[in-house]
Short mmCIF file of C-alpha atoms (C1' of nucleotides) in Angstrom, two decimals:
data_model
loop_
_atom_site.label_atom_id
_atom_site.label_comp_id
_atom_site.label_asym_id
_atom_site.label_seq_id
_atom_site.Cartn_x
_atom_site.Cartn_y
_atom_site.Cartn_z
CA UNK A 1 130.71 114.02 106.97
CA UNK A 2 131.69 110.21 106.90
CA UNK A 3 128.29 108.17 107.06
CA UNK A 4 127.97 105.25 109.48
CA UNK A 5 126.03 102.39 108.62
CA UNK A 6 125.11 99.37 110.76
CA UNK A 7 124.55 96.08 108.58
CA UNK A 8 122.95 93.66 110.98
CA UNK A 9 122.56 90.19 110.13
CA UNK A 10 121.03 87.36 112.37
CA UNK A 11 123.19 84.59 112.46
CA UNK A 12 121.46 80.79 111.12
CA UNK A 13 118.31 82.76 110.87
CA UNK A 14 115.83 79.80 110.05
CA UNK A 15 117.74 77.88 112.24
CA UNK A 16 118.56 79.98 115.89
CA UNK A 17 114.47 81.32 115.23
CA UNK A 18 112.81 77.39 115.34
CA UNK A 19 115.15 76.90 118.18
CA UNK A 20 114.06 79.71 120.35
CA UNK A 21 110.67 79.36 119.28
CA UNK A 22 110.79 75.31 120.40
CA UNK A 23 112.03 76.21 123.62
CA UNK A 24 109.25 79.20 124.34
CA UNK A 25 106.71 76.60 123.57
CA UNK A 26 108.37 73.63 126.19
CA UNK A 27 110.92 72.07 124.71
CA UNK A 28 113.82 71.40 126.45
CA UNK A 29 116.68 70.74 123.73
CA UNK A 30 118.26 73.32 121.92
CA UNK A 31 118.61 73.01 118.06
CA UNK A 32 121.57 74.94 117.94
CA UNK A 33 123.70 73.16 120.53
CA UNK A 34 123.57 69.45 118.55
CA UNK A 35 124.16 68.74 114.72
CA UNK A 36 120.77 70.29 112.92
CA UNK A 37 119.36 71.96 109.96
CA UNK A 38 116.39 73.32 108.26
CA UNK A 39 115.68 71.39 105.18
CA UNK A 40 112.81 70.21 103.40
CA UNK A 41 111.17 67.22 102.56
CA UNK A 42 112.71 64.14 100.59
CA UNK A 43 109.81 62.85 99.41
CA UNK A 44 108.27 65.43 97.49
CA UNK A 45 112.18 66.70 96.07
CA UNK A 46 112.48 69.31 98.38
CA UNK A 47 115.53 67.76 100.25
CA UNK A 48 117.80 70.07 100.76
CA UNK A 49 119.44 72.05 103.56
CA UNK A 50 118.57 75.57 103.48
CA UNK A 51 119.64 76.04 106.92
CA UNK A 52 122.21 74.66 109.51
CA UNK A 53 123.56 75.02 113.63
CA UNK A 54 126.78 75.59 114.60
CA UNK A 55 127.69 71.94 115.28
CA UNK A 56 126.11 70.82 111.89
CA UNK A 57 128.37 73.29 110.12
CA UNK A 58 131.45 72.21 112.07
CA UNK A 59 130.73 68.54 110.27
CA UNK A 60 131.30 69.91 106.99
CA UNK A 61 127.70 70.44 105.97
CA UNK A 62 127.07 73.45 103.79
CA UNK A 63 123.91 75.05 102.47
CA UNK A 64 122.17 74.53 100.43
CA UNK A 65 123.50 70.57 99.86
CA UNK A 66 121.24 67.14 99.65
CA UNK A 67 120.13 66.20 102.72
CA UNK A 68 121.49 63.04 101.64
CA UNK A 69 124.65 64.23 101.14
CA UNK A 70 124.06 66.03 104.35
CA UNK A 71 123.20 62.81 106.56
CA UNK A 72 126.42 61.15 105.43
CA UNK A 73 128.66 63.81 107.12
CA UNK A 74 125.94 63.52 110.18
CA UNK A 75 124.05 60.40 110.48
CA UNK A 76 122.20 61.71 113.57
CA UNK A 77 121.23 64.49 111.72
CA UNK A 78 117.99 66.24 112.96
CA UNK A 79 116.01 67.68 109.97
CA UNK A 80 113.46 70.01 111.09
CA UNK A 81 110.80 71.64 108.26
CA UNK A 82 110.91 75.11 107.31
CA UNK A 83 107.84 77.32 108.84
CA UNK A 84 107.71 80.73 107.33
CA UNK A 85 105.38 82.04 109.64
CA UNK A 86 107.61 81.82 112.79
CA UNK A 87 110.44 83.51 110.52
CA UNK A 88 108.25 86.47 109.39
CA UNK A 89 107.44 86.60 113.47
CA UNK A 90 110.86 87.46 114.75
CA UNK A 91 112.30 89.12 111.54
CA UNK A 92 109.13 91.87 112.08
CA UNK A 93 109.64 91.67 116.04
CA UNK A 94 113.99 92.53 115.27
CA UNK A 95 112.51 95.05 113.09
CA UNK A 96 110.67 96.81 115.31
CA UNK A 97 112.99 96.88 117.83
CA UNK A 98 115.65 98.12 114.97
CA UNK A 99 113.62 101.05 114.08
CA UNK A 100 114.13 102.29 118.07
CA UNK A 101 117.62 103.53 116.81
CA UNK A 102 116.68 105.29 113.74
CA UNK A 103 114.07 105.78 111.41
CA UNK A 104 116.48 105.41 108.09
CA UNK A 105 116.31 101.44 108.38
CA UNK A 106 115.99 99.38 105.46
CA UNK A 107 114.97 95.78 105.25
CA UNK A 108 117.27 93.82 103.47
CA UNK A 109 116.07 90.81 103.55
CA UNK A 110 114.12 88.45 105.85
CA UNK A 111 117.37 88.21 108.29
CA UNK A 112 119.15 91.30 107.19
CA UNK A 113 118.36 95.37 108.13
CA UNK A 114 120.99 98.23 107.42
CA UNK A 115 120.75 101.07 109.38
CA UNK A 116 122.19 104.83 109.14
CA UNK A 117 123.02 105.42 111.63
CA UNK A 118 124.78 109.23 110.59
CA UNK A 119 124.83 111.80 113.21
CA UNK A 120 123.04 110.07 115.82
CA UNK A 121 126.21 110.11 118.28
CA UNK A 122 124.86 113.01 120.30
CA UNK A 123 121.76 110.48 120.35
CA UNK A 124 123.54 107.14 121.76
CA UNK A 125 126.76 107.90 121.94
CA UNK A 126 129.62 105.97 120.73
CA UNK A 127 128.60 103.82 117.51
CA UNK A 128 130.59 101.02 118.41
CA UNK A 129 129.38 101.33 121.94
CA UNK A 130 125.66 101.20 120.97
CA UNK A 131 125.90 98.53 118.42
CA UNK A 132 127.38 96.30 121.54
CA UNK A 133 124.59 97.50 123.06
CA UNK A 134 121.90 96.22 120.42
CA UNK A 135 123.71 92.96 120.12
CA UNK A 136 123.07 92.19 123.70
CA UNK A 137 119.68 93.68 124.25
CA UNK A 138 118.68 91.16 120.96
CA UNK A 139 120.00 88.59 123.10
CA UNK A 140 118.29 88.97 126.02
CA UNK A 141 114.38 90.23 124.23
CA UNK A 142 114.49 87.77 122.06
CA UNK A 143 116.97 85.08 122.73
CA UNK A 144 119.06 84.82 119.16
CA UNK A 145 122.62 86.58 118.32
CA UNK A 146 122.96 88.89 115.55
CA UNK A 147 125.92 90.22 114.02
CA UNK A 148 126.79 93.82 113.37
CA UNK A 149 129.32 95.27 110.81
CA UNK A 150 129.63 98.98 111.05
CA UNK A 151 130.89 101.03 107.78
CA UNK A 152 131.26 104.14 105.96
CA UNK A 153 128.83 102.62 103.43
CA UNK A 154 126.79 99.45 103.18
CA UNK A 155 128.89 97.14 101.08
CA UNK A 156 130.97 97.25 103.65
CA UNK A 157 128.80 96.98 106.36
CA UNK A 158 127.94 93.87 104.89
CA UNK A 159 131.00 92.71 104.15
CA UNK A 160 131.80 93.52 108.10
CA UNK A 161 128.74 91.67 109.61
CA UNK A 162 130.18 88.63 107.82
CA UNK A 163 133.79 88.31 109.52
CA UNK A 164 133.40 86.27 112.20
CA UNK A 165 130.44 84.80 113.27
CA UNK A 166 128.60 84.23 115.50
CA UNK A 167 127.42 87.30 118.12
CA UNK A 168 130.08 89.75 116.98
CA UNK A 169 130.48 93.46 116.26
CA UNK A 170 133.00 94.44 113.49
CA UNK A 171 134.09 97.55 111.92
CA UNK A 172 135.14 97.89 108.26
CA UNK A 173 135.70 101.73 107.96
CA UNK A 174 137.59 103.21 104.71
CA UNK A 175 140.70 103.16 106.78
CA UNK A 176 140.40 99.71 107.46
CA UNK A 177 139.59 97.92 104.00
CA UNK A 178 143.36 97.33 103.40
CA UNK A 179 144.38 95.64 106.34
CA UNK A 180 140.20 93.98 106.55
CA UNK A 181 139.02 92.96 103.41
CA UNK A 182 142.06 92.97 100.90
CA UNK A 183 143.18 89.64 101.92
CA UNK A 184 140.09 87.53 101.89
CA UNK A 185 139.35 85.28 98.93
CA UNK A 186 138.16 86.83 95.90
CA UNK A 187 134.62 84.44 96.95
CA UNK A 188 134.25 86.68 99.09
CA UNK A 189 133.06 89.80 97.72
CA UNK A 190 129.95 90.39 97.62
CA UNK A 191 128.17 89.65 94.31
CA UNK A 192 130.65 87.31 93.49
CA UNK A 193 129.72 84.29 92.58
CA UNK A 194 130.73 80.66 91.70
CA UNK A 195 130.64 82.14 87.39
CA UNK A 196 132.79 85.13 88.35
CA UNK A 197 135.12 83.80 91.27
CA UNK A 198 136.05 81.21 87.98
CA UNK A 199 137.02 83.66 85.69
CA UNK A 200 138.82 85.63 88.44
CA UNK A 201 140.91 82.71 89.64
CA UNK A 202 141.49 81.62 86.13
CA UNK A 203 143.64 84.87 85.33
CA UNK A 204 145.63 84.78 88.08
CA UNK A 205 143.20 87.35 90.88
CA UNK A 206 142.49 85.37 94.04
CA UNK A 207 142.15 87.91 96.65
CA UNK A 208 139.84 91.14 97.09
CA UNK A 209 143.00 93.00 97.00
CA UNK A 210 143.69 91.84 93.58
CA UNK A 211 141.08 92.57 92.03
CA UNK A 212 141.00 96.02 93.79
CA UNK A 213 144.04 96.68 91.81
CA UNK A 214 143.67 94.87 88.46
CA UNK A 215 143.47 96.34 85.27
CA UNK A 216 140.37 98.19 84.28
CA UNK A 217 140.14 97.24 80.52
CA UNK A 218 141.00 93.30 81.02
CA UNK A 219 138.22 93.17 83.72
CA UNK A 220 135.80 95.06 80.74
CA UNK A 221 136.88 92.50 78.45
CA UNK A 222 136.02 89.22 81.15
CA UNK A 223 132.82 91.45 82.27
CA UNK A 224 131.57 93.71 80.03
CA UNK A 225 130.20 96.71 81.74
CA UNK A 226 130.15 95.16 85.40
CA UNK A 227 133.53 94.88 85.26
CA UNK A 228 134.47 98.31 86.54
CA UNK A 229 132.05 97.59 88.91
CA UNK A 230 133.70 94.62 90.71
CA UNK A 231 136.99 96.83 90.97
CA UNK A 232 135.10 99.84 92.30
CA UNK A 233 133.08 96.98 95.11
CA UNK A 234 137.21 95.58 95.89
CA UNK A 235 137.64 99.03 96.45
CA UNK A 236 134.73 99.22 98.86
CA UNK A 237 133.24 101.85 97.48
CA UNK A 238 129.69 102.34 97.31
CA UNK A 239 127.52 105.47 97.02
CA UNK A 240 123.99 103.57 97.61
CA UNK A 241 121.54 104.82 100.20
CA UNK A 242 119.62 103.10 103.10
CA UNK A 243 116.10 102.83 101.35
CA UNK A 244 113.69 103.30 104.36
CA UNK A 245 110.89 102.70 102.54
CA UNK A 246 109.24 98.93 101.73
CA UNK A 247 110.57 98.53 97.72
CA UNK A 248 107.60 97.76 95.67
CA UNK A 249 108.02 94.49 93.91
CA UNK A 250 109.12 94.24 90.66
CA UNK A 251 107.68 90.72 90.09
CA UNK A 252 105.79 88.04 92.07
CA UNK A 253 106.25 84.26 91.42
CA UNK A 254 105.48 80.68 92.62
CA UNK A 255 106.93 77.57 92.01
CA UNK A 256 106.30 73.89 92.31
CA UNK A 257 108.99 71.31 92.55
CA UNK A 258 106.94 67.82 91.72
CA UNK A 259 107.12 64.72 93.94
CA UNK A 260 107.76 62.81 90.07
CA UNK A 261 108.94 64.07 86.65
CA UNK A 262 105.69 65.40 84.53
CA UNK A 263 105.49 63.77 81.10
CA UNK A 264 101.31 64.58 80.75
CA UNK A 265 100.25 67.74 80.10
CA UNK A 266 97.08 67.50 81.93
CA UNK A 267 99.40 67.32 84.90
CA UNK A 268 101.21 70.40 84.57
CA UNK A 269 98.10 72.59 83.58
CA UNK A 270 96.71 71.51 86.89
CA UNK A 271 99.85 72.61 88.80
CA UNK A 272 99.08 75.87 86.47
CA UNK A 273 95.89 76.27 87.91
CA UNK A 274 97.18 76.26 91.35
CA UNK A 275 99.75 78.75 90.96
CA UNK A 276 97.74 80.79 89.30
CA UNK A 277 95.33 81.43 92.25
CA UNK A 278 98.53 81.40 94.50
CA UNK A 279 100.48 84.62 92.25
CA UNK A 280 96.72 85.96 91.63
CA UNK A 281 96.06 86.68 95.23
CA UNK A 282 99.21 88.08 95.94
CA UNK A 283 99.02 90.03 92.80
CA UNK A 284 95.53 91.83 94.23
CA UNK A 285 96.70 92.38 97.95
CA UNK A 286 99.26 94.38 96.63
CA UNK A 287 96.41 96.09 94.42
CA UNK A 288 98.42 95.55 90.94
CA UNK A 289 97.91 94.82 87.84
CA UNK A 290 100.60 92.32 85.85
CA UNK A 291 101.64 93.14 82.00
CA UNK A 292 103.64 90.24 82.01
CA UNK A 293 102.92 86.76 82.57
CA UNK A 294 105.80 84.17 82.60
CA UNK A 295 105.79 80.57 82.91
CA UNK A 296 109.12 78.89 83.79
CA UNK A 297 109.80 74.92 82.97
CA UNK A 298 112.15 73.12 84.84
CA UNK A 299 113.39 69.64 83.45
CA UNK A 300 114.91 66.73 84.35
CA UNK A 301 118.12 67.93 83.86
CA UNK A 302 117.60 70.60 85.37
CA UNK A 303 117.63 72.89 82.63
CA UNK A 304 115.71 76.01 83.52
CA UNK A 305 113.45 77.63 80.47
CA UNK A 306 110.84 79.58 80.40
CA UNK A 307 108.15 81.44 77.75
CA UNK A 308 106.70 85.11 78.48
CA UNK A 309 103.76 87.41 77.35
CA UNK A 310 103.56 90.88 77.09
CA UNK A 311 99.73 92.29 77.38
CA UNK A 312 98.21 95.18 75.98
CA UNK A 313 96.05 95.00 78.98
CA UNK A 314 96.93 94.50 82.40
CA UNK A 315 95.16 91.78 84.31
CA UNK A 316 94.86 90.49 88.14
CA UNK A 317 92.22 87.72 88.00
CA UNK A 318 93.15 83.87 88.32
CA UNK A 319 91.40 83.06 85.06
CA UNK A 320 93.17 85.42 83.01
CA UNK A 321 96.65 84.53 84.58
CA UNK A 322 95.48 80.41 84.04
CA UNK A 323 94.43 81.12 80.48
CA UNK A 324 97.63 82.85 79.62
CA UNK A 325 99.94 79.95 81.07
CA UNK A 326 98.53 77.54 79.30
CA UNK A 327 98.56 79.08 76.00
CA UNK A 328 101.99 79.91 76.40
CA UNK A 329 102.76 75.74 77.72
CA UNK A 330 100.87 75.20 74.13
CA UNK A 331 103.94 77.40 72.55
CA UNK A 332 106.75 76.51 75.07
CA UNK A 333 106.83 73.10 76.10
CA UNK A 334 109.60 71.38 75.02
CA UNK A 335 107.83 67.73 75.85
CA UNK A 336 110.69 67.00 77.36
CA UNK A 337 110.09 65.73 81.32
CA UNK A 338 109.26 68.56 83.65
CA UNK A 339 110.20 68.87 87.02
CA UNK A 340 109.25 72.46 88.04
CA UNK A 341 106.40 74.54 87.00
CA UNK A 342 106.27 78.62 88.20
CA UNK A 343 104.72 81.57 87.16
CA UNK A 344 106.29 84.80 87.30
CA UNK A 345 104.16 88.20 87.10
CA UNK A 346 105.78 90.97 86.45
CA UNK A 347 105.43 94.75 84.74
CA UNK A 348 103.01 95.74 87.16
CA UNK A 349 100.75 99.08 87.11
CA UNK A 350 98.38 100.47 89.97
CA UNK A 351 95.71 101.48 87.90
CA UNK A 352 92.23 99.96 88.50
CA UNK A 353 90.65 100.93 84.97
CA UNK A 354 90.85 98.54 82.09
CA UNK A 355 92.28 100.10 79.08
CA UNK A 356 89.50 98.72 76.15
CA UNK A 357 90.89 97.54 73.07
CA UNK A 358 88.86 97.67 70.32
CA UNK A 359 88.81 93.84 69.55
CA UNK A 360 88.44 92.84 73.19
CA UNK A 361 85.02 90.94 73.92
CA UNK A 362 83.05 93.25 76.39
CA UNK A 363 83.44 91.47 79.47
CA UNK A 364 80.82 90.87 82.73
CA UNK A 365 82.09 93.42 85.28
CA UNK A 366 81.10 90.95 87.78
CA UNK A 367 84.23 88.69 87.40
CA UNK A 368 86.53 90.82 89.29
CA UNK A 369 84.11 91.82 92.28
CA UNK A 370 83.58 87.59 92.61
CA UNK A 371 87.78 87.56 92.78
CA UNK A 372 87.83 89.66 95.21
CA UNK A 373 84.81 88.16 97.27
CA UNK A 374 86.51 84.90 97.55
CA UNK A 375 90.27 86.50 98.17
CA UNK A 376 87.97 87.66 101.22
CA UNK A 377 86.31 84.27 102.03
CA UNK A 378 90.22 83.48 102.02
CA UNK A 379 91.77 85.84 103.94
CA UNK A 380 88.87 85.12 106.58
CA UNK A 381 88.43 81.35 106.83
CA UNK A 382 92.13 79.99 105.46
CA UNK A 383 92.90 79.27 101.52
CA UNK A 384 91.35 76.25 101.87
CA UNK A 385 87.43 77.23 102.12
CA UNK A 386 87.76 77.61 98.08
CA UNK A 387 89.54 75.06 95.68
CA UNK A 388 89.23 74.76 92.10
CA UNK A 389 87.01 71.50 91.66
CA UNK A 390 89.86 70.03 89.31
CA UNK A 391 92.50 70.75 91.94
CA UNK A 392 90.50 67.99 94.49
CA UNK A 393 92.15 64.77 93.49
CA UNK A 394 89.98 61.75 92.79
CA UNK A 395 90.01 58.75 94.56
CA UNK A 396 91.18 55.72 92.85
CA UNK A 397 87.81 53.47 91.82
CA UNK A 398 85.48 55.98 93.42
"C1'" DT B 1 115.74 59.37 99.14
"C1'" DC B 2 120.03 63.71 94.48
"C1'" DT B 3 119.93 68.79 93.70
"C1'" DG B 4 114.10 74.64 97.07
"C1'" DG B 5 111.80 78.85 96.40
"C1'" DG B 6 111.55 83.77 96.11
"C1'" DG B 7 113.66 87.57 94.31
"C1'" DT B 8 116.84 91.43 91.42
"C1'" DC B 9 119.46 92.93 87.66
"C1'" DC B 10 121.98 92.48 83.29
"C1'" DT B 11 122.79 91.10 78.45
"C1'" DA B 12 122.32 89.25 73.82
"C1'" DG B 13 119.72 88.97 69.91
"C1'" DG B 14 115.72 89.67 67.01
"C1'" DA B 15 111.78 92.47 65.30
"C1'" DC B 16 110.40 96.67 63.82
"C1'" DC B 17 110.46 101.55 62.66
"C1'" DC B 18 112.48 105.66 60.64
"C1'" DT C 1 119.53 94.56 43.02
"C1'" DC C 2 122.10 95.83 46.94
"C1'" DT C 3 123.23 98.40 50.88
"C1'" DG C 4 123.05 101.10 55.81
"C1'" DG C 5 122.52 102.67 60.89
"C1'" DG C 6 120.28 103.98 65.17
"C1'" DG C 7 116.79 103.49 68.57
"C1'" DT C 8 113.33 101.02 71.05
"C1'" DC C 9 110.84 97.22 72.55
"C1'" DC C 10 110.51 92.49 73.54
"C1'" DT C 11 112.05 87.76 74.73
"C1'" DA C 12 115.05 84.34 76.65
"C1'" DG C 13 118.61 83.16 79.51
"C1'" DG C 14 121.91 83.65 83.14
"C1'" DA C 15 124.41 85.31 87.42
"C1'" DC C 16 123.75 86.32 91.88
"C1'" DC C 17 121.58 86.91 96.61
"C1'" DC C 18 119.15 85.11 100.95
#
DNA sequence: TCTGGGGTCCTAGGACCC
DNA sequence: TCTGGGGTCCTAGGACCC
């Protein structure tokens, strides 16, 4: 039997959330009717748009672009903040009201569920009927549009939730990838990217049906092994499953873009410190253990590198994470001006036993139970009730 | 006042072992 | 003195997504 998946996608998610959440809490203008985005904050090198309304985009401003570059299309631009906490609000209060239909749901991403919705006609009826349905019933709970595609699989569910925009239902069965999808721009497929859509356009394949019907050993040669791949996703074919289940994470990792280019080491082993107690908490709530600590270096140029360690034994405390990062700044740093500091954990186990090695130095067991004291203090009274005495800044002449 | 932050997956190349 | 190949693990970098 055919499978029918529902790919539903809000539309401006950062952007249609702050806007109903404004007007629940009094205010009177809506974000999405006048020229505005979500973007961060110039000062501190964050400015960029990571978000936009429908007027803003009918300016010609894109995401994610300067919000200098975006004020010059718009010079009554409103810039609002990002908050994180509102999004995680309504993405968990969509998903909630998602998992009503089925109990195969799988979160996508912040904005983004699929949903198989196989063999539940006897249930709700019609598919397209019902996803009408859950369109409109978002609407009026929660006061944002979603889009729905509706597939045989999810690539093209996906591909389907992204016709037109916004508050729409589309359809992108087998039958219909032809006449639907064959014609777009080769940009358009999904895992294509700026690299790839290049190399594509470069020998002569500019739609999705040209690439659904180009030759299998010169894609290989462009592509290596993913290049079968891209002609089997032009094809729309895809075998994948809706993954109910929460995916583990395969890494965790903070970064810090700095307010001014880091020439003093001092200054990015401090930044070091505070990542380290911001990927060391998360690293315990999810009760792991990391085998693999990464620093990545940003520089001026914006040239991305970055130096990694592979552990014989597993660690989750902030000191061990610290210690690591700056041994492996000591080996890595290029000296040249930095501009982003992260740390990446990654190769994570469950187990709560340390493995001894024989040249380890017998450590006080009490270390870990004082981690996990102050994660508590934390979680209780706000991140701010502890701070590393090197992370409070001293006042000039005092 | 120029360019975020959090992820996943893939690949090339080197070290090392048999 | 010169000549291998295969397999695995590890590291660094890059493409792509939201």
């Amino acid at each position: 039997m055919d499978r029918i998946i529902f790919h539903i996608d809000v539309n401006n998610a950062f952007l249609s959330w702050t806007a109903v959440d404004r007007l629940k809490h009094g205010e009177t203008l809506d974000l999405r009717t006048i020229p505005s985005v979500i973007g961060g904050d110039e000062a501190t090198r964050n400015g960029i748009v990571i978000a936009k309304s429908t007027p803003a985009k009918k300016l010609g401003i894109v995401t994610p672009e300067t919000l200098y570059s975006a004020r010059r299309k718009c010079p009554g631009l409103v810039v609002v903040r990002p908050t994180h906490e509102v999004y995680k609000k309504y993405s968990n209060d969509l998903y909630e009201y998602l998992c009503n239909f089925t109990p195969n749901i799988e979160r996508f991403s912040i904005d983004e569920c699929f949903l198989d919705m196989t063999g539940t006609k006897n249930l709700f009826g019609d598919p397209i009927e019902l996803a009408y349905k859950i369109k409109e019933e978002v609407k009026d709970k929660f006061g944002f549009t979603v889009n729905i595609g509706i597939a045989n699989n999810k690539l093209c569910a996906k591909m389907a939730s992204d016709f037109e925009k916004p508050d729409k239902v589309h359809t992108l069965f087998d039958n219909e990838i032809k006449e639907k999808m064959w014609l777009l721009p080769i940009e358009e497929l999904f895992m294509v990217g700026k690299k790839s859509s290049a190399i594509l356009r470069n020998i002569n394949i500019n739609t999705i049906g040209d690439l659904a019907n180009a030759d299998q050993a010169i894609q290989e040669r462009y592509f290596k092994n993913s290049g079968s791949l891209l002609i089997t996703r032009a094809n729309g074919i895809d075998d994948s499953e809706v993954e109910e289940y929460v995916a583990k994470n395969q890494s965790i990792s903070n970064e810090i873009t700095s307010a001014y280019d880091l020439t003093n080491k001092n200054e990015i082993i401090k930044l070091f410190l505070q990542l380290s107690n911001q990927v060391g908490t998360r690293l315990r709530k999810e009760g792991f253990h990391a085998r693999v600590v990464t620093i990545i270096l940003k520089n001026s140029s914006f040239q991305t590198y970055s130096h990694q360690q592979k552990l014989v034994n597993p660690i989750d405390t902030n000191e061990e994470i610290y210690k690591i990062a700056k041994d492996l700044l000591e080996k890595g740093w290029k000296n040249d001006p930095i501009r982003l500091v992260g740390i990446r954990l990654s190769n994570f186990s469950v187990e709560n036993y340390k493995q001894m090695s024989l040249f380890d130095e017998v450590k006080p067991i009490s270390n870990e139970n004082i981690q996990k004291a102050m994660d508590n203090l934390k979680e209780k009274y706000g991140s701010n009730i502890i701070i590393n005495a090197s992370l409070l800044e001293k006042k000039e002449g005092k």
